[in-house]
PDB file of C-alpha atoms and ligand atoms in Angstrom:
ATOM      1  CA  UNK A   1     136.147  89.953 112.417  1.00 72.00           C
ATOM      2  CA  UNK A   2     133.584  92.704 113.049  1.00 86.00           C
ATOM      3  CA  UNK A   3     130.124  91.918 111.999  1.00 92.00           C
ATOM      4  CA  UNK A   4     130.146  94.884 109.510  1.00 92.00           C
ATOM      5  CA  UNK A   5     133.402  93.470 108.019  1.00 93.00           C
ATOM      6  CA  UNK A   6     131.735  89.895 107.868  1.00 94.00           C
ATOM      7  CA  UNK A   7     128.788  91.445 105.981  1.00 92.00           C
ATOM      8  CA  UNK A   8     130.974  93.363 103.561  1.00 90.00           C
ATOM      9  CA  UNK A   9     132.810  90.127 102.762  1.00 92.00           C
ATOM     10  CA  UNK A  10     129.599  88.247 102.296  1.00 93.00           C
ATOM     11  CA  UNK A  11     128.515  90.826  99.816  1.00 91.00           C
ATOM     12  CA  UNK A  12     131.776  90.751  97.983  1.00 92.00           C
ATOM     13  CA  UNK A  13     131.713  87.012  97.791  1.00 94.00           C
ATOM     14  CA  UNK A  14     128.164  86.935  96.421  1.00 93.00           C
ATOM     15  CA  UNK A  15     129.089  89.503  93.672  1.00 93.00           C
ATOM     16  CA  UNK A  16     132.350  87.581  92.762  1.00 94.00           C
ATOM     17  CA  UNK A  17     130.312  84.410  92.528  1.00 95.00           C
ATOM     18  CA  UNK A  18     128.022  86.039  89.787  1.00 94.00           C
ATOM     19  CA  UNK A  19     131.132  87.352  87.970  1.00 93.00           C
ATOM     20  CA  UNK A  20     132.756  84.018  88.026  1.00 94.00           C
ATOM     21  CA  UNK A  21     129.792  82.252  86.610  1.00 95.00           C
ATOM     22  CA  UNK A  22     129.988  84.727  83.632  1.00 94.00           C
ATOM     23  CA  UNK A  23     133.720  84.212  83.331  1.00 94.00           C
ATOM     24  CA  UNK A  24     133.405  80.393  83.357  1.00 94.00           C
ATOM     25  CA  UNK A  25     130.933  80.418  80.504  1.00 93.00           C
ATOM     26  CA  UNK A  26     133.331  82.169  78.380  1.00 92.00           C
ATOM     27  CA  UNK A  27     136.333  79.832  79.441  1.00 91.00           C
ATOM     28  CA  UNK A  28     134.248  76.686  78.755  1.00 92.00           C
ATOM     29  CA  UNK A  29     133.176  78.174  75.325  1.00 91.00           C
ATOM     30  CA  UNK A  30     129.560  78.233  76.284  1.00 91.00           C
ATOM     31  CA  UNK A  31     129.421  82.014  75.525  1.00 90.00           C
ATOM     32  CA  UNK A  32     131.602  84.268  73.338  1.00 90.00           C
ATOM     33  CA  UNK A  33     131.352  87.341  75.655  1.00 91.00           C
ATOM     34  CA  UNK A  34     130.708  88.383  79.260  1.00 94.00           C
ATOM     35  CA  UNK A  35     127.177  89.567  78.379  1.00 92.00           C
ATOM     36  CA  UNK A  36     125.765  92.858  76.758  1.00 91.00           C
ATOM     37  CA  UNK A  37     124.171  94.010  80.039  1.00 92.00           C
ATOM     38  CA  UNK A  38     125.605  96.333  82.562  1.00 91.00           C
ATOM     39  CA  UNK A  39     127.388  93.606  84.397  1.00 93.00           C
ATOM     40  CA  UNK A  40     128.833  92.266  81.164  1.00 95.00           C
ATOM     41  CA  UNK A  41     130.385  95.730  80.353  1.00 94.00           C
ATOM     42  CA  UNK A  42     131.971  95.967  83.873  1.00 95.00           C
ATOM     43  CA  UNK A  43     133.486  92.470  83.524  1.00 95.00           C
ATOM     44  CA  UNK A  44     134.688  93.476  80.055  1.00 94.00           C
ATOM     45  CA  UNK A  45     136.364  96.497  81.611  1.00 94.00           C
ATOM     46  CA  UNK A  46     137.925  94.322  84.370  1.00 94.00           C
ATOM     47  CA  UNK A  47     139.504  92.207  81.689  1.00 93.00           C
ATOM     48  CA  UNK A  48     140.820  95.179  79.651  1.00 92.00           C
ATOM     49  CA  UNK A  49     144.236  94.487  78.481  1.00 91.00           C
ATOM     50  CA  UNK A  50     145.196  98.173  78.750  1.00 91.00           C
ATOM     51  CA  UNK A  51     146.271  98.704  82.295  1.00 88.00           C
ATOM     52  CA  UNK A  52     145.087 102.356  82.107  1.00 89.00           C
ATOM     53  CA  UNK A  53     141.509 101.546  81.302  1.00 88.00           C
ATOM     54  CA  UNK A  54     141.262  98.382  83.362  1.00 93.00           C
ATOM     55  CA  UNK A  55     138.730  98.367  86.158  1.00 94.00           C
ATOM     56  CA  UNK A  56     140.009  96.973  89.375  1.00 93.00           C
ATOM     57  CA  UNK A  57     138.366  94.135  91.287  1.00 91.00           C
ATOM     58  CA  UNK A  58     137.420  96.492  94.081  1.00 91.00           C
ATOM     59  CA  UNK A  59     135.943  98.907  91.702  1.00 94.00           C
ATOM     60  CA  UNK A  60     133.949  96.235  89.949  1.00 94.00           C
ATOM     61  CA  UNK A  61     132.428  95.008  93.219  1.00 93.00           C
ATOM     62  CA  UNK A  62     131.807  98.618  94.306  1.00 93.00           C
ATOM     63  CA  UNK A  63     129.962  99.470  91.112  1.00 94.00           C
ATOM     64  CA  UNK A  64     127.825  96.298  91.512  1.00 93.00           C
ATOM     65  CA  UNK A  65     126.940  97.363  95.040  1.00 91.00           C
ATOM     66  CA  UNK A  66     126.139 100.979  94.222  1.00 91.00           C
ATOM     67  CA  UNK A  67     123.775  99.847  91.367  1.00 91.00           C
ATOM     68  CA  UNK A  68     122.111  97.193  93.334  1.00 90.00           C
ATOM     69  CA  UNK A  69     121.427  99.585  96.186  1.00 86.00           C
ATOM     70  CA  UNK A  70     120.532 102.609  94.207  1.00 90.00           C
ATOM     71  CA  UNK A  71     118.431 100.750  91.771  1.00 91.00           C
ATOM     72  CA  UNK A  72     116.721  98.070  93.866  1.00 91.00           C
ATOM     73  CA  UNK A  73     115.910  99.850  97.152  1.00 90.00           C
ATOM     74  CA  UNK A  74     114.465 102.969  95.506  1.00 94.00           C
ATOM     75  CA  UNK A  75     112.176 101.476  92.960  1.00 95.00           C
ATOM     76  CA  UNK A  76     111.048  99.022  95.525  1.00 94.00           C
ATOM     77  CA  UNK A  77     110.028 101.899  97.653  1.00 94.00           C
ATOM     78  CA  UNK A  78     108.382 103.785  94.756  1.00 96.00           C
ATOM     79  CA  UNK A  79     106.266 100.818  93.682  1.00 97.00           C
ATOM     80  CA  UNK A  80     105.199 100.138  97.400  1.00 96.00           C
ATOM     81  CA  UNK A  81     104.003 103.699  97.787  1.00 97.00           C
ATOM     82  CA  UNK A  82     102.201 103.601  94.392  1.00 98.00           C
ATOM     83  CA  UNK A  83     100.371 100.483  95.314  1.00 98.00           C
ATOM     84  CA  UNK A  84      99.342 102.094  98.482  1.00 98.00           C
ATOM     85  CA  UNK A  85      98.028 105.258  96.840  1.00 98.00           C
ATOM     86  CA  UNK A  86      96.150 103.299  94.099  1.00 98.00           C
ATOM     87  CA  UNK A  87      94.600 101.070  96.818  1.00 98.00           C
ATOM     88  CA  UNK A  88      93.430 104.188  98.632  1.00 97.00           C
ATOM     89  CA  UNK A  89      92.350 106.131  95.462  1.00 98.00           C
ATOM     90  CA  UNK A  90      90.175 103.631  93.693  1.00 97.00           C
ATOM     91  CA  UNK A  91      89.273 106.292  90.971  1.00 98.00           C
ATOM     92  CA  UNK A  92      92.937 106.763  90.018  1.00 98.00           C
ATOM     93  CA  UNK A  93      93.450 102.973  90.110  1.00 98.00           C
ATOM     94  CA  UNK A  94      90.621 102.604  87.661  1.00 98.00           C
ATOM     95  CA  UNK A  95      91.895 105.344  85.401  1.00 98.00           C
ATOM     96  CA  UNK A  96      95.302 103.829  85.330  1.00 98.00           C
ATOM     97  CA  UNK A  97      93.898 100.356  84.524  1.00 98.00           C
ATOM     98  CA  UNK A  98      91.821 101.644  81.762  1.00 98.00           C
ATOM     99  CA  UNK A  99      94.762 103.282  80.160  1.00 98.00           C
ATOM    100  CA  UNK A 100      96.942 100.124  80.462  1.00 98.00           C
ATOM    101  CA  UNK A 101      94.198  97.945  78.957  1.00 98.00           C
ATOM    102  CA  UNK A 102      93.636 100.436  76.113  1.00 98.00           C
ATOM    103  CA  UNK A 103      97.331 100.503  75.313  1.00 98.00           C
ATOM    104  CA  UNK A 104      98.452  96.899  75.908  1.00 98.00           C
ATOM    105  CA  UNK A 105      95.180  94.873  76.211  1.00 96.00           C
ATOM    106  CA  UNK A 106      96.188  91.711  78.061  1.00 94.00           C
ATOM    107  CA  UNK A 107      99.590  91.628  76.356  1.00 97.00           C
ATOM    108  CA  UNK A 108     103.040  92.157  77.869  1.00 97.00           C
ATOM    109  CA  UNK A 109     103.949  95.929  78.030  1.00 98.00           C
ATOM    110  CA  UNK A 110     106.148  96.976  75.155  1.00 97.00           C
ATOM    111  CA  UNK A 111     108.417 100.089  74.789  1.00 95.00           C
ATOM    112  CA  UNK A 112     106.151 101.904  72.341  1.00 96.00           C
ATOM    113  CA  UNK A 113     103.158 101.562  74.666  1.00 97.00           C
ATOM    114  CA  UNK A 114     105.087 102.593  77.708  1.00 97.00           C
ATOM    115  CA  UNK A 115     105.795 106.061  76.259  1.00 96.00           C
ATOM    116  CA  UNK A 116     102.035 106.556  75.820  1.00 97.00           C
ATOM    117  CA  UNK A 117     101.199 105.930  79.491  1.00 98.00           C
ATOM    118  CA  UNK A 118     100.196 109.480  80.388  1.00 98.00           C
ATOM    119  CA  UNK A 119      97.914 108.750  83.367  1.00 98.00           C
ATOM    120  CA  UNK A 120     100.491 106.363  84.933  1.00 98.00           C
ATOM    121  CA  UNK A 121     103.246 109.026  84.429  1.00 98.00           C
ATOM    122  CA  UNK A 122     101.189 111.447  86.415  1.00 98.00           C
ATOM    123  CA  UNK A 123     100.697 108.944  89.133  1.00 98.00           C
ATOM    124  CA  UNK A 124     104.378 108.269  89.251  1.00 98.00           C
ATOM    125  CA  UNK A 125     105.122 111.923  89.558  1.00 98.00           C
ATOM    126  CA  UNK A 126     102.634 112.585  92.350  1.00 98.00           C
ATOM    127  CA  UNK A 127     103.927 109.538  94.168  1.00 98.00           C
ATOM    128  CA  UNK A 128     107.551 110.736  93.950  1.00 98.00           C
ATOM    129  CA  UNK A 129     106.267 114.125  95.058  1.00 97.00           C
ATOM    130  CA  UNK A 130     104.496 112.744  98.209  1.00 97.00           C
ATOM    131  CA  UNK A 131     106.620 109.753  99.104  1.00 97.00           C
ATOM    132  CA  UNK A 132     109.873 110.171  96.976  1.00 95.00           C
ATOM    133  CA  UNK A 133     112.467 107.560  97.914  1.00 94.00           C
ATOM    134  CA  UNK A 134     115.192 110.040  98.280  1.00 91.00           C
ATOM    135  CA  UNK A 135     114.736 112.471 101.176  1.00 83.00           C
ATOM    136  CA  UNK A 136     117.553 114.720 100.324  1.00 88.00           C
ATOM    137  CA  UNK A 137     120.935 115.083  98.821  1.00 91.00           C
ATOM    138  CA  UNK A 138     124.206 115.820 100.582  1.00 90.00           C
ATOM    139  CA  UNK A 139     126.430 118.561  99.019  1.00 92.00           C
ATOM    140  CA  UNK A 140     129.786 120.147 100.128  1.00 94.00           C
ATOM    141  CA  UNK A 141     129.950 123.875  99.620  1.00 95.00           C
ATOM    142  CA  UNK A 142     133.149 124.447  97.451  1.00 95.00           C
ATOM    143  CA  UNK A 143     133.416 128.164  98.117  1.00 96.00           C
ATOM    144  CA  UNK A 144     131.591 130.812 100.159  1.00 96.00           C
ATOM    145  CA  UNK A 145     128.313 131.823  98.462  1.00 94.00           C
ATOM    146  CA  UNK A 146     125.596 134.189  99.462  1.00 95.00           C
ATOM    147  CA  UNK A 147     122.054 133.226  98.807  1.00 89.00           C
ATOM    148  CA  UNK A 148     120.045 136.336  99.652  1.00 92.00           C
ATOM    149  CA  UNK A 149     120.369 136.810 103.353  1.00 93.00           C
ATOM    150  CA  UNK A 150     122.026 133.444 103.853  1.00 92.00           C
ATOM    151  CA  UNK A 151     125.842 133.055 103.614  1.00 95.00           C
ATOM    152  CA  UNK A 152     127.095 129.576 103.065  1.00 95.00           C
ATOM    153  CA  UNK A 153     130.778 129.281 104.244  1.00 96.00           C
ATOM    154  CA  UNK A 154     133.087 127.007 102.310  1.00 96.00           C
ATOM    155  CA  UNK A 155     133.720 123.278 103.224  1.00 96.00           C
ATOM    156  CA  UNK A 156     130.423 122.897 105.006  1.00 96.00           C
ATOM    157  CA  UNK A 157     128.155 119.914 104.148  1.00 96.00           C
ATOM    158  CA  UNK A 158     124.503 120.756 103.502  1.00 93.00           C
ATOM    159  CA  UNK A 159     121.511 118.465 103.055  1.00 92.00           C
ATOM    160  CA  UNK A 160     119.128 119.711 100.298  1.00 91.00           C
ATOM    161  CA  UNK A 161     115.817 118.328 101.479  1.00 91.00           C
ATOM    162  CA  UNK A 162     113.866 117.736  98.305  1.00 92.00           C
ATOM    163  CA  UNK A 163     111.126 116.286 100.470  1.00 92.00           C
ATOM    164  CA  UNK A 164     110.619 119.678 102.177  1.00 94.00           C
ATOM    165  CA  UNK A 165     110.280 121.471  98.717  1.00 95.00           C
ATOM    166  CA  UNK A 166     107.928 118.764  97.524  1.00 96.00           C
ATOM    167  CA  UNK A 167     105.595 119.467 100.555  1.00 96.00           C
ATOM    168  CA  UNK A 168     105.875 123.240 100.443  1.00 96.00           C
ATOM    169  CA  UNK A 169     102.423 124.818 100.298  1.00 97.00           C
ATOM    170  CA  UNK A 170     103.970 128.010  98.756  1.00 96.00           C
ATOM    171  CA  UNK A 171     104.948 125.992  95.750  1.00 96.00           C
ATOM    172  CA  UNK A 172     102.121 123.472  95.514  1.00 97.00           C
ATOM    173  CA  UNK A 173      99.064 125.156  97.168  1.00 96.00           C
ATOM    174  CA  UNK A 174      97.209 124.431 100.336  1.00 97.00           C
ATOM    175  CA  UNK A 175      96.279 120.946  99.099  1.00 97.00           C
ATOM    176  CA  UNK A 176      99.933 120.004  99.035  1.00 97.00           C
ATOM    177  CA  UNK A 177      99.356 116.909 101.211  1.00 97.00           C
ATOM    178  CA  UNK A 178      96.755 115.468  99.028  1.00 98.00           C
ATOM    179  CA  UNK A 179      97.308 112.984  96.247  1.00 98.00           C
ATOM    180  CA  UNK A 180      96.256 114.731  93.078  1.00 98.00           C
ATOM    181  CA  UNK A 181      98.058 113.348  89.995  1.00 98.00           C
ATOM    182  CA  UNK A 182      96.181 115.854  87.955  1.00 98.00           C
ATOM    183  CA  UNK A 183      98.828 118.503  88.926  1.00 97.00           C
ATOM    184  CA  UNK A 184     101.055 116.807  86.498  1.00 98.00           C
ATOM    185  CA  UNK A 185      98.459 116.573  83.629  1.00 98.00           C
ATOM    186  CA  UNK A 186     100.403 119.091  81.569  1.00 97.00           C
ATOM    187  CA  UNK A 187     103.846 117.878  82.548  1.00 96.00           C
ATOM    188  CA  UNK A 188     106.354 118.682  85.186  1.00 97.00           C
ATOM    189  CA  UNK A 189     107.287 122.076  83.899  1.00 96.00           C
ATOM    190  CA  UNK A 190     103.685 123.206  84.105  1.00 97.00           C
ATOM    191  CA  UNK A 191     103.073 121.635  87.429  1.00 97.00           C
ATOM    192  CA  UNK A 192     106.104 123.482  88.931  1.00 96.00           C
ATOM    193  CA  UNK A 193     105.460 126.795  87.213  1.00 95.00           C
ATOM    194  CA  UNK A 194     108.752 126.271  85.433  1.00 96.00           C
ATOM    195  CA  UNK A 195     110.643 126.203  88.748  1.00 94.00           C
ATOM    196  CA  UNK A 196     113.130 123.270  88.385  1.00 91.00           C
ATOM    197  CA  UNK A 197     113.955 123.582  92.155  1.00 90.00           C
ATOM    198  CA  UNK A 198     110.355 122.727  93.008  1.00 95.00           C
ATOM    199  CA  UNK A 199     110.552 119.088  92.115  1.00 96.00           C
ATOM    200  CA  UNK A 200     113.669 116.989  91.752  1.00 96.00           C
ATOM    201  CA  UNK A 201     113.031 113.521  93.076  1.00 96.00           C
ATOM    202  CA  UNK A 202     116.006 112.149  91.033  1.00 96.00           C
ATOM    203  CA  UNK A 203     118.289 115.079  92.070  1.00 94.00           C
ATOM    204  CA  UNK A 204     119.630 117.939  90.019  1.00 90.00           C
ATOM    205  CA  UNK A 205     122.749 118.956  88.148  1.00 88.00           C
ATOM    206  CA  UNK A 206     125.712 116.853  86.985  1.00 88.00           C
ATOM    207  CA  UNK A 207     125.071 114.163  89.728  1.00 89.00           C
ATOM    208  CA  UNK A 208     121.432 113.683  88.821  1.00 92.00           C
ATOM    209  CA  UNK A 209     120.277 110.030  88.904  1.00 95.00           C
ATOM    210  CA  UNK A 210     121.721 107.931  86.046  1.00 93.00           C
ATOM    211  CA  UNK A 211     118.974 105.403  86.532  1.00 94.00           C
ATOM    212  CA  UNK A 212     116.057 107.667  86.201  1.00 96.00           C
ATOM    213  CA  UNK A 213     114.767 106.383  82.816  1.00 95.00           C
ATOM    214  CA  UNK A 214     115.345 102.843  83.741  1.00 94.00           C
ATOM    215  CA  UNK A 215     113.586 103.475  87.089  1.00 96.00           C
ATOM    216  CA  UNK A 216     110.493 104.912  85.486  1.00 97.00           C
ATOM    217  CA  UNK A 217     110.299 102.273  82.794  1.00 97.00           C
ATOM    218  CA  UNK A 218     110.715  99.419  85.224  1.00 96.00           C
ATOM    219  CA  UNK A 219     107.904 100.982  87.398  1.00 98.00           C
ATOM    220  CA  UNK A 220     105.592 101.292  84.492  1.00 98.00           C
ATOM    221  CA  UNK A 221     106.206  97.712  83.402  1.00 98.00           C
ATOM    222  CA  UNK A 222     105.595  96.210  86.806  1.00 98.00           C
ATOM    223  CA  UNK A 223     102.669  98.472  87.621  1.00 98.00           C
ATOM    224  CA  UNK A 224     101.048  97.730  84.198  1.00 98.00           C
ATOM    225  CA  UNK A 225     101.303  93.951  84.682  1.00 98.00           C
ATOM    226  CA  UNK A 226      99.713  94.129  88.236  1.00 98.00           C
ATOM    227  CA  UNK A 227      96.870  96.318  86.916  1.00 98.00           C
ATOM    228  CA  UNK A 228      96.186  93.998  84.085  1.00 98.00           C
ATOM    229  CA  UNK A 229      95.677  91.145  86.513  1.00 97.00           C
ATOM    230  CA  UNK A 230      94.558  92.351  89.842  1.00 97.00           C
ATOM    231  CA  UNK A 231      92.382  94.847  91.682  1.00 98.00           C
ATOM    232  CA  UNK A 232      94.457  96.268  94.499  1.00 98.00           C
ATOM    233  CA  UNK A 233      92.505  96.640  97.779  1.00 98.00           C
ATOM    234  CA  UNK A 234      93.883  98.111 100.918  1.00 97.00           C
ATOM    235  CA  UNK A 235      93.791  95.701 103.962  1.00 97.00           C
ATOM    236  CA  UNK A 236      92.319  97.091 107.182  1.00 96.00           C
ATOM    237  CA  UNK A 237      95.619  95.940 108.795  1.00 94.00           C
ATOM    238  CA  UNK A 238      97.592  98.714 107.205  1.00 96.00           C
ATOM    239  CA  UNK A 239      98.979 101.434 109.482  1.00 96.00           C
ATOM    240  CA  UNK A 240     100.336 104.470 107.711  1.00 96.00           C
ATOM    241  CA  UNK A 241     103.858 105.185 109.139  1.00 95.00           C
ATOM    242  CA  UNK A 242     106.431 106.406 106.641  1.00 94.00           C
ATOM    243  CA  UNK A 243     109.920 106.343 107.928  1.00 93.00           C
ATOM    244  CA  UNK A 244     113.263 107.322 106.278  1.00 89.00           C
ATOM    245  CA  UNK A 245     115.555 104.365 106.548  1.00 86.00           C
ATOM    246  CA  UNK A 246     117.921 105.428 103.741  1.00 82.00           C
ATOM    247  CA  UNK A 247     115.052 105.656 101.351  1.00 88.00           C
ATOM    248  CA  UNK A 248     111.430 106.448 102.500  1.00 92.00           C
ATOM    249  CA  UNK A 249     109.983 103.218 103.758  1.00 92.00           C
ATOM    250  CA  UNK A 250     106.571 102.098 105.107  1.00 94.00           C
ATOM    251  CA  UNK A 251     107.527 101.086 108.710  1.00 94.00           C
ATOM    252  CA  UNK A 252     105.107  98.304 109.009  1.00 95.00           C
ATOM    253  CA  UNK A 253     104.990  97.259 105.331  1.00 95.00           C
ATOM    254  CA  UNK A 254     101.979  97.869 103.052  1.00 96.00           C
ATOM    255  CA  UNK A 255      99.314  95.250 103.455  1.00 97.00           C
ATOM    256  CA  UNK A 256      96.870  94.930 100.359  1.00 97.00           C
ATOM    257  CA  UNK A 257      94.658  92.421  99.075  1.00 97.00           C
ATOM    258  CA  UNK A 258      95.146  91.446  95.418  1.00 97.00           C
ATOM    259  CA  UNK A 259      91.805  90.325  93.792  1.00 96.00           C
ATOM    260  CA  UNK A 260      92.243  88.515  90.480  1.00 96.00           C
ATOM    261  CA  UNK A 261      90.425  90.170  87.677  1.00 95.00           C
ATOM    262  CA  UNK A 262      90.380  86.896  85.588  1.00 86.00           C
ATOM    263  CA  UNK A 263      88.408  84.039  87.060  1.00 72.00           C
ATOM    264  CA  UNK A 264      90.949  81.496  85.370  1.00 59.00           C
ATOM    265  CA  UNK A 265      93.917  83.376  86.910  1.00 50.00           C
TER     266      UNK A 265
HETATM  267  C1  HEM B   1     112.470 105.753  91.945  1.00 87.60           C
HETATM  268  C2  HEM B   1     113.727 105.399  91.751  1.00 87.60           C
HETATM  269  C3  HEM B   1     114.971 106.296  91.914  1.00 87.60           C
HETATM  270  C4  HEM B   1     115.090 107.533  92.683  1.00 87.60           C
HETATM  271  C5  HEM B   1     113.961 108.291  93.278  1.00 87.60           C
HETATM  272  C6  HEM B   1     116.477 107.886  92.523  1.00 87.60           C
HETATM  273  C7  HEM B   1     117.066 108.969  93.091  1.00 87.60           C
HETATM  274  C8  HEM B   1     118.316 109.249  93.029  1.00 87.60           C
HETATM  275  C9  HEM B   1     118.893 110.646  93.615  1.00 87.60           C
HETATM  276  C10 HEM B   1     118.193 111.651  94.376  1.00 87.60           C
HETATM  277  C11 HEM B   1     120.194 110.502  93.382  1.00 87.60           C
HETATM  278  C12 HEM B   1     121.146 111.658  93.861  1.00 87.60           C
HETATM  279  C13 HEM B   1     121.383 112.657  92.739  1.00 87.60           C
HETATM  280  C14 HEM B   1     122.137 113.822  93.112  1.00 87.60           C
HETATM  281  O1  HEM B   1     122.852 113.724  94.088  1.00 87.60           O
HETATM  282  O2  HEM B   1     121.867 114.952  92.577  1.00 87.60           O
HETATM  283  C15 HEM B   1     120.537 109.333  92.654  1.00 87.60           C
HETATM  284  C16 HEM B   1     121.821 108.932  92.257  1.00 87.60           C
HETATM  285  C17 HEM B   1     122.050 107.759  91.613  1.00 87.60           C
HETATM  286  N1  HEM B   1     121.127 106.852  91.232  1.00 87.60           N
HETATM  287 FE1  HEM B   1     119.185 106.907  91.462  1.00 87.60          FE
HETATM  288  N2  HEM B   1     117.154 106.857  91.825  1.00 87.60           N
HETATM  289  C18 HEM B   1     116.325 105.961  91.457  1.00 87.60           C
HETATM  290  C19 HEM B   1     116.483 104.736  90.754  1.00 87.60           C
HETATM  291  C20 HEM B   1     117.812 104.440  90.307  1.00 87.60           C
HETATM  292  C21 HEM B   1     118.020 103.166  89.531  1.00 87.60           C
HETATM  293  C22 HEM B   1     117.038 102.247  89.000  1.00 87.60           C
HETATM  294  C23 HEM B   1     119.474 103.260  89.257  1.00 87.60           C
HETATM  295  C24 HEM B   1     120.299 102.136  88.583  1.00 87.60           C
HETATM  296  C25 HEM B   1     119.899 101.258  87.772  1.00 87.60           C
HETATM  297  C26 HEM B   1     119.982 104.317  89.955  1.00 87.60           C
HETATM  298  C27 HEM B   1     121.354 104.683  90.049  1.00 87.60           C
HETATM  299  C28 HEM B   1     121.886 105.747  90.681  1.00 87.60           C
HETATM  300  C29 HEM B   1     123.193 106.054  90.658  1.00 87.60           C
HETATM  301  C30 HEM B   1     124.339 105.212  90.113  1.00 87.60           C
HETATM  302  C31 HEM B   1     123.456 107.250  91.339  1.00 87.60           C
HETATM  303  C32 HEM B   1     124.688 108.124  91.602  1.00 87.60           C
HETATM  304  C33 HEM B   1     124.915 109.097  90.428  1.00 87.60           C
HETATM  305  C34 HEM B   1     126.250 109.858  90.498  1.00 87.60           C
HETATM  306  O3  HEM B   1     126.600 110.093  91.752  1.00 87.60           O
HETATM  307  O4  HEM B   1     126.813 110.254  89.638  1.00 87.60           O
HETATM  308  N3  HEM B   1     118.912 105.046  90.567  1.00 87.60           N
HETATM  309  N4  HEM B   1     119.336 108.652  92.382  1.00 87.60           N
END
């Protein structure tokens, strides 16, 4: 068996094991449904008695793989870059922490408070602009189109490099390469001068990211909890080297020192 096939089988077995655990709970009467989360919905669809609606086992596994990859790798990268930027911009780290403490104190983040995190939203947007996990989106041209002087023939594949637009000085100004969350102080529309094509870290149009709200909520929860507990200091060992490996990654990792803010922690 080829190594790639072995890996694919390993992933499939891993997903099936998780599915079986859910199914066993129902069979043994320990639970009366497969769960109300996304996996539970997929397993329900897999058990649908209507053959036309039923999800095949292959589709069930594929959906799990897509969501794991699309959801885990991307948020992981975003959080890593945010930690780096806050470690190197102590003033913004302090502003973000002040906002978090003002809204949540030392309590766990809650959904009402998350929607009030204005500074953190600005920092997320500026991080997505500078180090967005997605470097571009592939699209196939369905029919010939003319865009000003450029003619795109039908059936070619094009890469829409959002990363290039996010770093275009004509759109963002000469300070385009600087971390300045203030750009987003009055929202995305104002920051982009109402040009939707200037900033689209989650894609555009009907295939836009379905996990966008989940991703930003998750990021806000994690970062709030870190800021409540630790000061983030950049380690002198850090070497800056972003590299696109599917999502934009720090090639040598991000080394930071976390200093506890509570002596008893
Ligand atoms: C910072 C985090 C994330 C970024 C930057 C991001 C970015 C993107 C982008 C650029 C696309 C392609 C959109 C297009 O082709 O127009 C996409 C698609 C997708 N994303 Fe995300 N994503 C993130 C997090 C997530 C999470 C957390 C999930 C799931 C829980 C998720 C699930 C998906 C799925 C399923 C698609 C395919 C949608 C489709 O083709 O209809 N993403 N994402």
